[in-house]
Coordinates of C-alpha atoms in Angstrom, one line a residue:
X1006 CA -13.0 -23.4 47.2
X1007 CA -11.7 -26.7 48.5
X1008 CA -8.8 -26.3 50.7
X1009 CA -5.7 -27.9 50.1
X1010 CA -4.7 -29.6 53.2
X1011 CA -7.2 -30.8 55.3
X1012 CA -7.7 -28.5 58.6
X1013 CA -7.2 -31.4 60.7
X1014 CA -3.6 -30.6 59.9
X1015 CA -3.4 -26.8 60.7
X1016 CA 0.1 -27.0 63.2
X1017 CA 1.3 -30.1 62.1
X1018 CA 4.9 -31.3 62.5
X1019 CA 6.2 -33.2 59.5
X1020 CA 10.2 -34.5 59.9
X1021 CA 12.3 -34.1 57.3
X1022 CA 12.6 -31.6 54.6
X1023 CA 16.1 -30.7 54.7
X1024 CA 19.3 -33.4 53.9
X1025 CA 21.5 -31.9 55.9
X1026 CA 19.8 -32.3 59.3
X1027 CA 16.4 -33.6 61.0
X1028 CA 14.7 -30.6 60.4
X1029 CA 10.6 -30.0 60.7
X1030 CA 7.9 -28.8 58.5
X1031 CA 5.5 -26.6 60.7
X1032 CA 1.8 -25.9 58.7
X1033 CA -0.3 -23.2 59.7
X1034 CA -3.2 -22.4 58.4
X1035 CA -3.1 -18.0 58.2
X1036 CA -6.4 -17.4 57.1
X1037 CA -9.0 -20.1 55.8
X1038 CA -7.1 -21.2 52.4
X1039 CA -4.1 -19.6 53.3
X1040 CA -1.4 -21.9 54.4
X1041 CA 2.6 -21.6 55.4
X1042 CA 4.7 -24.2 55.3
X1043 CA 8.0 -23.4 57.4
X1044 CA 11.7 -25.8 57.2
X1045 CA 12.8 -25.6 60.6
X1046 CA 16.4 -26.5 60.9
X1047 CA 19.2 -27.8 62.8
X1048 CA 21.7 -24.3 64.3
X1049 CA 23.7 -26.4 62.6
X1050 CA 22.7 -26.9 59.8
X1051 CA 24.9 -26.1 56.9
X1052 CA 22.0 -25.7 54.5
X1053 CA 20.5 -23.6 57.5
X1054 CA 23.8 -21.6 58.1
X1055 CA 23.9 -20.9 54.0
X1056 CA 20.2 -19.3 54.2
X1057 CA 21.1 -17.3 57.2
X1058 CA 24.2 -16.0 56.0
X1059 CA 22.6 -15.1 52.0
X1060 CA 19.7 -13.4 53.4
X1061 CA 22.0 -11.0 56.1
X1062 CA 20.5 -12.0 59.0
X1063 CA 17.1 -11.0 57.8
X1064 CA 15.3 -14.1 58.5
X1065 CA 11.4 -14.5 58.5
X1066 CA 9.8 -16.4 61.7
X1067 CA 9.1 -19.7 60.0
X1068 CA 12.7 -19.9 58.7
X1069 CA 13.9 -20.1 62.6
X1070 CA 15.8 -22.4 63.3
X1071 CA 14.5 -24.8 66.6

């Protein structure tokens, strides 16, 4: 199986991912060939606040603010 991301990107932090704040995208390889990409928003980001409100406080770790 060919990986979508090179293994060297495991743990990479890439700026961007949200038009409303200085978000960062965090890449993590959970298992070979299985990757997670989480966007970390600023705590004051209106998009992040809407996400939190819509989930009623149930927020996966990969989406928690910095």
